[in-house]
Coordinates of C-alpha atoms and ligand atoms in Angstrom, one line a residue:
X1 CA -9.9 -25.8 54.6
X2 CA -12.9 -26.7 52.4
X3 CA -15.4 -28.3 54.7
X4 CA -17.5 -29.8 51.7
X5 CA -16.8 -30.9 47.8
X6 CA -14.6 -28.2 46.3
X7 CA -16.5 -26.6 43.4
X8 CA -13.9 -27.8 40.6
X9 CA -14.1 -31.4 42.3
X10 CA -18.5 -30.6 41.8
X11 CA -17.7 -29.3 38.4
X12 CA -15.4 -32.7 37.9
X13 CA -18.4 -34.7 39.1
X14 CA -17.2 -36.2 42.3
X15 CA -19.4 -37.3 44.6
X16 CA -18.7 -35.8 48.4
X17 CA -16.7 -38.1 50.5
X18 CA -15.2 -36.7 53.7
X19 CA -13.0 -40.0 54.3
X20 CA -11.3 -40.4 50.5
X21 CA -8.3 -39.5 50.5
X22 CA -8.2 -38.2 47.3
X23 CA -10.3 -35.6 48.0
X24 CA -9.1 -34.7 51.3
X25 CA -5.9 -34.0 49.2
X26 CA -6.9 -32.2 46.0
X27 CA -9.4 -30.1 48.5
X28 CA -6.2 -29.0 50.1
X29 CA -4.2 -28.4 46.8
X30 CA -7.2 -26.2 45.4
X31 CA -7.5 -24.5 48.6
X32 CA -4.5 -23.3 48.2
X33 CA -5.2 -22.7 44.6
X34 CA -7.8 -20.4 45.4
X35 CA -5.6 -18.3 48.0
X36 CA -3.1 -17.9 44.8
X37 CA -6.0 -17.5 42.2
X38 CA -4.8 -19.5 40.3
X39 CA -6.7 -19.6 37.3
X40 CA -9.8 -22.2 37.0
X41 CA -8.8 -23.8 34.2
X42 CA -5.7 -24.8 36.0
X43 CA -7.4 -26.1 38.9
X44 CA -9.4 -28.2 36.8
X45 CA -6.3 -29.7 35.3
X46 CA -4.7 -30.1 38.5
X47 CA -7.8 -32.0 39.8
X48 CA -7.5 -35.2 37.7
X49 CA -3.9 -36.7 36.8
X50 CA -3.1 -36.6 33.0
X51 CA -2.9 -40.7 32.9
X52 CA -3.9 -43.3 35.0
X53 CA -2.2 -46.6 33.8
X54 CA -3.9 -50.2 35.2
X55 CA -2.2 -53.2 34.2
X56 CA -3.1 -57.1 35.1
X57 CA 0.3 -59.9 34.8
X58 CA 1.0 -63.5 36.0
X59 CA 3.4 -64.2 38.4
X60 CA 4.8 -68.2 38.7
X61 CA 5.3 -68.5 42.1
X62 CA 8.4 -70.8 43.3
X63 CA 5.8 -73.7 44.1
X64 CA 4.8 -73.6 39.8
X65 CA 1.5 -71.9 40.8
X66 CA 0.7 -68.9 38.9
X67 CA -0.9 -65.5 40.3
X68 CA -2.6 -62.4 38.8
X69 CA -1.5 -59.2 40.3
X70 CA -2.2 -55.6 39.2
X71 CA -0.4 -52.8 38.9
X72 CA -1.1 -49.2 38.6
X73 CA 0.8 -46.3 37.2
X74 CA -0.9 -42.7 37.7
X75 CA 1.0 -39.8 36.0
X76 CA -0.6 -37.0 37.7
X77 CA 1.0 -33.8 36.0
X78 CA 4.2 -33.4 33.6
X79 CA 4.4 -29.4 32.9
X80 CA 8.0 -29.3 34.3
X81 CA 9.5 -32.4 33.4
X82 CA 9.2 -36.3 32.7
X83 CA 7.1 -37.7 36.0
X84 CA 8.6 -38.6 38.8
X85 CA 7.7 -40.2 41.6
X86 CA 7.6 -44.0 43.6
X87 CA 6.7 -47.7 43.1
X88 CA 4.7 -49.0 46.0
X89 CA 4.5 -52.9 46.4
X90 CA 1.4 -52.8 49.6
X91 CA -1.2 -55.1 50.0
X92 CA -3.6 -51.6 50.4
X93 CA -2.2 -50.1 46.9
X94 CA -5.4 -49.1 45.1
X95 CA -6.1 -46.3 42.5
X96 CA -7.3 -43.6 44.6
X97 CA -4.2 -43.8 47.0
X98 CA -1.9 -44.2 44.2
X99 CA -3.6 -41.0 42.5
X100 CA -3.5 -38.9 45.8
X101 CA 0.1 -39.8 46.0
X102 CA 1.0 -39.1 42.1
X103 CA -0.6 -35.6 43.1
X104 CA 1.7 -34.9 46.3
X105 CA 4.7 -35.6 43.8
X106 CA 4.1 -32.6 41.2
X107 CA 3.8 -30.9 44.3
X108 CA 7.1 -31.8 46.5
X109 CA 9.1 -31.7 42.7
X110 CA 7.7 -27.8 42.1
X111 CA 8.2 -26.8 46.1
X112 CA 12.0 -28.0 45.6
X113 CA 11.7 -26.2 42.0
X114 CA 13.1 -30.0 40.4
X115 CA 12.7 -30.0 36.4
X116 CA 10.3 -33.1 37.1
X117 CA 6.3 -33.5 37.2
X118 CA 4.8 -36.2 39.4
X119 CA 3.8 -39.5 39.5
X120 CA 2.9 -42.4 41.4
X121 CA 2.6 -46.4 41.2
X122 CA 2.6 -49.8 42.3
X123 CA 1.0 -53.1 43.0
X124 CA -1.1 -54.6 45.4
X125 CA 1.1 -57.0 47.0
X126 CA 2.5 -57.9 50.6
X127 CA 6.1 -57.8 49.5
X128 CA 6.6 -60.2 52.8
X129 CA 5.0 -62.7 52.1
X130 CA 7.3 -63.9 48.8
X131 CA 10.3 -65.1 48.0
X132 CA 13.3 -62.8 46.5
X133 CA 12.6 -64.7 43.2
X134 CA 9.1 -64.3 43.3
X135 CA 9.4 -59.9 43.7
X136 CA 12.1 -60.6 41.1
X137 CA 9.7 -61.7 38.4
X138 CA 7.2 -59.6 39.7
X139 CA 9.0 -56.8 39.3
X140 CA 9.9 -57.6 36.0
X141 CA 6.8 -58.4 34.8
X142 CA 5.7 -55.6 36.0
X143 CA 8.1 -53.0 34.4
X144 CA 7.7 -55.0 30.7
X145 CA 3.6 -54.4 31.4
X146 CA 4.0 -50.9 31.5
X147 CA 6.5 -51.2 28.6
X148 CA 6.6 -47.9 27.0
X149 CA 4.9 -46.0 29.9
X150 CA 7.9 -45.6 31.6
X151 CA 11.3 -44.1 30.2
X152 CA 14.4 -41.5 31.3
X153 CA 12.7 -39.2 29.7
X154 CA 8.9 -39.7 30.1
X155 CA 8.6 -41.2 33.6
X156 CA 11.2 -42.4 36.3
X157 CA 10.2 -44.1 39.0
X158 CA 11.9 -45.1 42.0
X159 CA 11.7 -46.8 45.5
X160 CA 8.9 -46.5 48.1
X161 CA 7.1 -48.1 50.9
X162 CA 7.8 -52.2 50.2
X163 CA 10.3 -51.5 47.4
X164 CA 14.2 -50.8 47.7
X165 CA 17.4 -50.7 45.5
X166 CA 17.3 -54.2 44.5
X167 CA 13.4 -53.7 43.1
X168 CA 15.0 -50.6 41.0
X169 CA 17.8 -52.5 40.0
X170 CA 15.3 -55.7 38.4
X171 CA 13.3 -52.5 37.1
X172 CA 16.7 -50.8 35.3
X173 CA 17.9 -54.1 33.6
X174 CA 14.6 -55.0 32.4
X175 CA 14.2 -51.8 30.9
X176 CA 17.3 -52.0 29.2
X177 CA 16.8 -55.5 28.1
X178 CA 14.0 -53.6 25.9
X179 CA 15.5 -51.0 24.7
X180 CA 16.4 -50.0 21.1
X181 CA 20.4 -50.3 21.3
X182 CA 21.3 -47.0 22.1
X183 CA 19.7 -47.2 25.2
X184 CA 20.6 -50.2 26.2
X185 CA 23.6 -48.9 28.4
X186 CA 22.8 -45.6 29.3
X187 CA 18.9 -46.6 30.1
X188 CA 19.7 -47.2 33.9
X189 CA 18.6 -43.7 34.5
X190 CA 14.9 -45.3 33.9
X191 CA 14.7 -45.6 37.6
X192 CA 16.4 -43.5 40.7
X193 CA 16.9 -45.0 43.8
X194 CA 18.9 -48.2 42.4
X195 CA 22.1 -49.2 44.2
X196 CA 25.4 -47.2 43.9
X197 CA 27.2 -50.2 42.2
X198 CA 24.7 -49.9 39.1
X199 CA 24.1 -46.1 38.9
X200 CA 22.6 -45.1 42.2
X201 CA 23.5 -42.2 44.0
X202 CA 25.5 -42.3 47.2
X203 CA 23.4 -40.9 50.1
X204 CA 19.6 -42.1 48.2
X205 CA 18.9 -44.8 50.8
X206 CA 19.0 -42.2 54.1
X207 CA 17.6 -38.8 51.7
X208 CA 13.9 -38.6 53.3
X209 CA 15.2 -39.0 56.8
X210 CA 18.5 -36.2 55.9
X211 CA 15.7 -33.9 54.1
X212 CA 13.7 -33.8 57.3
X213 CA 16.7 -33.2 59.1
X214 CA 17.4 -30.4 57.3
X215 CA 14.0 -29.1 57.6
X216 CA 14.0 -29.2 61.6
X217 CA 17.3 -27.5 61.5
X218 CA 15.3 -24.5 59.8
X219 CA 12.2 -24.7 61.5
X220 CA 13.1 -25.6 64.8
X221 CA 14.6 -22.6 66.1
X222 CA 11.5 -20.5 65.0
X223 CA 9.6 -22.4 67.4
X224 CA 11.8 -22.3 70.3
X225 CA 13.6 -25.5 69.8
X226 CA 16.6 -27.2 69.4
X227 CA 17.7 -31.0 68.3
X228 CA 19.8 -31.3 71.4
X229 CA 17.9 -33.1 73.7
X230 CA 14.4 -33.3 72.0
X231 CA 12.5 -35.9 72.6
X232 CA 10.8 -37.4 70.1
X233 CA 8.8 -40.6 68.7
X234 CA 7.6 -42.4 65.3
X235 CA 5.5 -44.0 63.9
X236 CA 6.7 -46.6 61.3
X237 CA 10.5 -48.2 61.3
X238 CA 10.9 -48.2 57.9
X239 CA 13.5 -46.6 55.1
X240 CA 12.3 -43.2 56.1
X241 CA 11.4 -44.1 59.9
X242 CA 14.8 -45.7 61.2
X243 CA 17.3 -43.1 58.9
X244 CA 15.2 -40.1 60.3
X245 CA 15.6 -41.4 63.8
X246 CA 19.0 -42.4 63.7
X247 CA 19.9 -39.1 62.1
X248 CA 18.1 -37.1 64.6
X249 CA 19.6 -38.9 67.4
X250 CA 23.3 -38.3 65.9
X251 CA 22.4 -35.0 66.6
X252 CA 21.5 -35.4 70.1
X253 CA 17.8 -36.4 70.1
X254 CA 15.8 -38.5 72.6
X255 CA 13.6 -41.1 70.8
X256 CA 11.3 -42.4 73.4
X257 CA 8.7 -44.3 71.6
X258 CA 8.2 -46.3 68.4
X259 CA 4.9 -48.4 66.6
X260 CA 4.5 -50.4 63.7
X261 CA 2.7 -53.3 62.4
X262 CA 4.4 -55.5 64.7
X263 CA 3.6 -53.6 67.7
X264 CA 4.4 -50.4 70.1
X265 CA 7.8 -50.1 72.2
X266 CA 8.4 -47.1 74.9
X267 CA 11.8 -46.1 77.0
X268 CA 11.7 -42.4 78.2
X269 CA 15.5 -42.2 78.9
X270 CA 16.2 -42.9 75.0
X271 CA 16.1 -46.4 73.0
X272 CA 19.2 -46.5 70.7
X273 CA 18.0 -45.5 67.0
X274 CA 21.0 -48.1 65.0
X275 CA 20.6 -51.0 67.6
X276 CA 16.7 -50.7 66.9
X277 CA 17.2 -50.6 63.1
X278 CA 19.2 -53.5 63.3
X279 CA 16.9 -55.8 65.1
X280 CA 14.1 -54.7 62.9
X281 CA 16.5 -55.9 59.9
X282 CA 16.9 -58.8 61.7
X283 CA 13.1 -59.8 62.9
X284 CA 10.9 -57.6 60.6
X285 CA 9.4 -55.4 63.6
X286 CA 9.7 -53.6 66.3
X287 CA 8.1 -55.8 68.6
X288 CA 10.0 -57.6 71.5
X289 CA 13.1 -55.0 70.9
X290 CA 14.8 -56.1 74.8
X291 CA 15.7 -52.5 75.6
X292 CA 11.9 -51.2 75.6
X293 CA 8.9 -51.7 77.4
X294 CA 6.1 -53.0 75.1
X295 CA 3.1 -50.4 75.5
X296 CA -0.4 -49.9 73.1
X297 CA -1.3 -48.3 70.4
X298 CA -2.8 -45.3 71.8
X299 CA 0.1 -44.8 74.5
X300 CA 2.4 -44.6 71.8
X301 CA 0.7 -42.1 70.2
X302 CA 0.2 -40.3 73.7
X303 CA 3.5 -40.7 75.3
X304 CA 4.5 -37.0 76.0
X305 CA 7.1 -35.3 73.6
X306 CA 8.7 -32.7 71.6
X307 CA 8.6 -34.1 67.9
X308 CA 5.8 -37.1 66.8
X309 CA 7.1 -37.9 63.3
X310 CA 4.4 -40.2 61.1
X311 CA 6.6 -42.3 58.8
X312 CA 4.0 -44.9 57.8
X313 CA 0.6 -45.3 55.9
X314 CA -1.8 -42.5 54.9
X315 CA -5.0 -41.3 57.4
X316 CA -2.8 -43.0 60.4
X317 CA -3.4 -39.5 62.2
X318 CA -7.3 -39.4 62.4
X319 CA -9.5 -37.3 64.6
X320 CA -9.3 -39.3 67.8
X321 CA -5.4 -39.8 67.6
X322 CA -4.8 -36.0 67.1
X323 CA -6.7 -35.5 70.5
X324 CA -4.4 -38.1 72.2
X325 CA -0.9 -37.0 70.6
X326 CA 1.4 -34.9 73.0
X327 CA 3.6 -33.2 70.9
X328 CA 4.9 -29.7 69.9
X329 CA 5.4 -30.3 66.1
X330 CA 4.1 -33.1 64.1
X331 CA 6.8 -33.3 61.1
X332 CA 4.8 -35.8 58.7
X333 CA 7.5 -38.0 57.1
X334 CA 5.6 -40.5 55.4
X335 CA 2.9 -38.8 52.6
X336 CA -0.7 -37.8 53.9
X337 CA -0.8 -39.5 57.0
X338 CA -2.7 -36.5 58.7
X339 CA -6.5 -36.5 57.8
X340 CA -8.0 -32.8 57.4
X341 CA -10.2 -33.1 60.8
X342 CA -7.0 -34.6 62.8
X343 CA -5.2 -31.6 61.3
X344 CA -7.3 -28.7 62.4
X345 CA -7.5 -30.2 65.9
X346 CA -3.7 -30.1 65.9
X347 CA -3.6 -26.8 65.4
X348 CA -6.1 -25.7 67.4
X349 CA -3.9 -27.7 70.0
X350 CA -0.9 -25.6 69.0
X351 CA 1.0 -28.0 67.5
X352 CA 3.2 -27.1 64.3
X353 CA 1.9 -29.8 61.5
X354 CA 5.2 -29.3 58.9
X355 CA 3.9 -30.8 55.7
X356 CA 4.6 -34.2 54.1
X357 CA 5.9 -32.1 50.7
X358 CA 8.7 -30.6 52.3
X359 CA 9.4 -32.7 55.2
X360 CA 10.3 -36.1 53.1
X361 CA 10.9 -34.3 49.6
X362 CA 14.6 -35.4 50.6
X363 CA 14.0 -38.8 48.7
X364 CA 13.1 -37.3 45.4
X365 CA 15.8 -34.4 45.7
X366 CA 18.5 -36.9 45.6
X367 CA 16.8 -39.0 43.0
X368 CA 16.4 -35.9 41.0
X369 CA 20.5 -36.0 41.8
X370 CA 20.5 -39.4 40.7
X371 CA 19.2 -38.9 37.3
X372 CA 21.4 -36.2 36.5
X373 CA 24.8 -38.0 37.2
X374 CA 23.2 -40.8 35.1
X375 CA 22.7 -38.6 32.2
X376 CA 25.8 -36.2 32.5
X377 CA 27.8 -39.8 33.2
X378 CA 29.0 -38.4 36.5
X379 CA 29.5 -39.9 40.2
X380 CA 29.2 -36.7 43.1
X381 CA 30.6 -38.2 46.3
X382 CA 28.5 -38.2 49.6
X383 CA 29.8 -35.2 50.6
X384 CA 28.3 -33.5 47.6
X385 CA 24.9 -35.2 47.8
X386 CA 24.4 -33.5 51.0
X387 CA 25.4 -30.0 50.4
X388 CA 23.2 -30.2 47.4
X389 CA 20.1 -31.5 49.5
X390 CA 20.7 -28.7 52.1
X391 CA 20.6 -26.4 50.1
X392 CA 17.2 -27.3 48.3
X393 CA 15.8 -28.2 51.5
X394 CA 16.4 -25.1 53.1
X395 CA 15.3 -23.2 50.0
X396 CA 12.4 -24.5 49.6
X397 CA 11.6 -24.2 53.3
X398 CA 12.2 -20.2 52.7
X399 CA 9.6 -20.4 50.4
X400 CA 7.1 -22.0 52.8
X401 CA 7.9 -19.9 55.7
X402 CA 7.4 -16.7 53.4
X403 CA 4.1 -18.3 51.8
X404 CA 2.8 -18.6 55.0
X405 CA 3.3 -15.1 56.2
X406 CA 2.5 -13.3 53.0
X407 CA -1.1 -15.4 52.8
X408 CA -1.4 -16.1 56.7
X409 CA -2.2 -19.6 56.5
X410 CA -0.9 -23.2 58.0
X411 CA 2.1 -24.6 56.8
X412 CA -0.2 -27.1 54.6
X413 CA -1.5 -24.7 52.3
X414 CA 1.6 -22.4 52.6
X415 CA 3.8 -25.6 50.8
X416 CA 1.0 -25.9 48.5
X417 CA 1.1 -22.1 47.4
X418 CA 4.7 -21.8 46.9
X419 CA 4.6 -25.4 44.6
X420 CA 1.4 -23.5 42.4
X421 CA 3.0 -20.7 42.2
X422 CA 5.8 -22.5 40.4
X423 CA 3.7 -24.3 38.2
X424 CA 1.0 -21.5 36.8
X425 CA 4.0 -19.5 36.3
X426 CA 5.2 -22.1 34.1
X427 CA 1.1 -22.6 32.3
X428 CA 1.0 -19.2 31.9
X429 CA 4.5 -19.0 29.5
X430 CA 3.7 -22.7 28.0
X431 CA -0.5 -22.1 27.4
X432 CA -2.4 -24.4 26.9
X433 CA -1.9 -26.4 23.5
X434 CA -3.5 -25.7 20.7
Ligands
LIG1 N1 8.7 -42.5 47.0 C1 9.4 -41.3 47.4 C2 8.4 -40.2 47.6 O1 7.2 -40.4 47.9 C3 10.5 -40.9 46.4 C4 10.1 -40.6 45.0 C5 11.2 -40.5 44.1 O2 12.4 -40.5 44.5 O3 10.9 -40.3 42.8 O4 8.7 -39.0 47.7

């Protein structure tokens, strides 16, 4: 991997930064780029996203105060389809995350060969700290400042870190309350992700952790290793955290130790996955769980296992924690949480780093299932959903494994070749207009 600026990121006039995440991320896109040769004016188009959207709205608050809060939307790259991609409500959410995220979805939507470019957004809020009402208006306020921006056909967003079903559903029906009459019914296919009541696809809320599920079953095996009995721990007990440990553990995994921003739990004969995810529901964190022993940050991230699964912020794996994790395979759940450096010293460890673009492409998969049954005015039972998502998953895992023997690279830049592939073959039928 590129040790300094890329030469398209030089040509693009970015200043070398070995700690933005943008550029640790488009550095490993045009690495890959450059395995493929892809052609350079492609790489400078992938480089910078196609729009980057800032907005600024009031909020009342339920005291009568009122608050500013901004909102981004980047739409990174739309050559196969309307952008698609989350709507992150953070108090870190800034434009140069937002935009290395909006990159990773035209990415994960070509690896699963989805008819959908990507895209990225949110607003720099802790979503904890306010009232139900207060999200409410935000949300709506929100969704009527990007008026126009956003559409079934232009851009769909959907859930993410902070944001759920209920967000999408306040995003859906303020849409609709907008739009010309025709849509004013059918215009719940705006968003994916919302609740299965109002349009939402059974099977959504537990697609990231199923998708990595699916993944293991297909890369596991390769290495040696089975689900039964592996141990394993996260970090992060969120949407993707607590489905992708409870549905590993279904299957007969050990999870031995968990972190998040409430604190750091270890029990090496196996906490329970559901009772954990309900007393996080409950309290908000993992912290004082009875049926663990509270540990630190770095023995969580040391405690000796099978599978370490990231499933929280970006950059949480940095240099010094990849010299203290003690796994086999790192399976990244959430997006970008393994900086470059931390990643090369992982594999010079031996340890198999699966990439965030297959590993938690689940979530997007079934929204891309989602907006289909909203369009075709259809309703696939769960059953269905998951058949569907194997079969992606494991297709688009294929494509990885073969990527990475035909160019003998890392897994990384093996995902990232067989997503490019997808989308020059597509620039090189569509040109580039005029
Ligand atoms: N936020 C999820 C992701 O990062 C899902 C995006 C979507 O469903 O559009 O992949």
């Amino acid at each position: 991997m590129a040790e300094n600026l890329n030469g398209v990121l030089h040509e693009l006039g970015f200043r070398y930064d070995p700690n933005d995440l943008y550029q640790q991320t488009i550095n490993a896109v045009l690495h890959a780029a450059e395995l493929l040769e892809l052609p350079h004016h492609l790489q400078l188009i992938l480089a910078q996203p196609k729009n980057e959207i800032m907005v600024h709205f009031p909020v009342r608050m339920d005291d009568n105060t009122y608050r500013l809060f901004k909102g981004y939307r980047v739409q990174h790259n739309n050559i196969l389809g309307p952008y698609k991609g989350g709507m992150r409500y953070h108090q870190t959410v800034n434009l140069d995350d937002i935009k290395s995220l909006s990159v990773l979805m035209t990415m994960k939507c070509s690896l699963m060969r989805l008819p959908l470019g990507g895209a990225k957004g949110g607003v720099q809020v802790d979503p904890r700290r306010h009232s139900s009402d207060e999200l409410m208006r935000l949300t709506r306020r929100f969704t009527t400042a990007l008026g126009t921006n956003i559409g079934p056909n232009h851009d769909i967003p959907a859930p993410d870190m902070g944001t759920n079903a209920q967000t999408m559903a306040w995003m859906a029906d303020t849409y609709m309350n907008f739009a010309e009459p025709n849509a004013r019914t059918t215009g719940q296919a705006v968003v994916t992700g919302k609740p299965p009541e109002f349009g939402g696809c059974l099977g959504r809320d537990k697609a990231t952790g199923q998708g990595l599920v699916y993944v293991l079953d297909e890369i596991l095996p390769e290495l040696g290793l089975s689900l039964k009995g592996l141990t394993m721990s996260l970090i992060g007990y969120g949407n993707v955290g607590s489905w992708t440990a409870r549905l590993l553990a279904e299957r007969g995994a050990i999870l031995r130790a968990v972190m998040d921003h409430t604190g750091a739990i270890r029990e090496d004969a196996g906490i329970n996955a559901s009772a954990l995810a309900t007393y996080v529901e409950k309290t908000g964190g993992v912290a004082g769980y009875p049926q663990a022993t509270p540990i630190g940050i770095d023995d969580c991230y040391s405690t000796p296992v099978d599978l370490f699964i990231p499933a929280a912020l970006e950059q949480m794996v940095d240099e010094n924690r990849a010299r203290m994790i003690n796994c086999k395979v790192l399976a990244e759940g959430a997006n970008a949480p393994t900086t470059p450096a931390a990643e090369r010293i992982l594999l010079e460890r031996g340890v198999a780093v699966l990439p965030a673009i297959l590993c938690n492409a689940g979530g997007v998969t079934v929204s891309y299932f989602e907006w289909k049954q909203n369009r075709q005015a259809e309703t696939w039972d769960a059953e269905t959903v998951d058949a569907q998502l194997k079969k992606h998953v494991f297709a688009a895992a294929q494509r990885v494994k073969l990527a990475a023997h035909r160019f003998e690279c890392d897994m990384r830049t093996a995902a990232y070749v067989a997503a490019l592939e997808n989308v020059g073959r597509v620039y090189r039928l569509r040109g580039i207009f005029p």
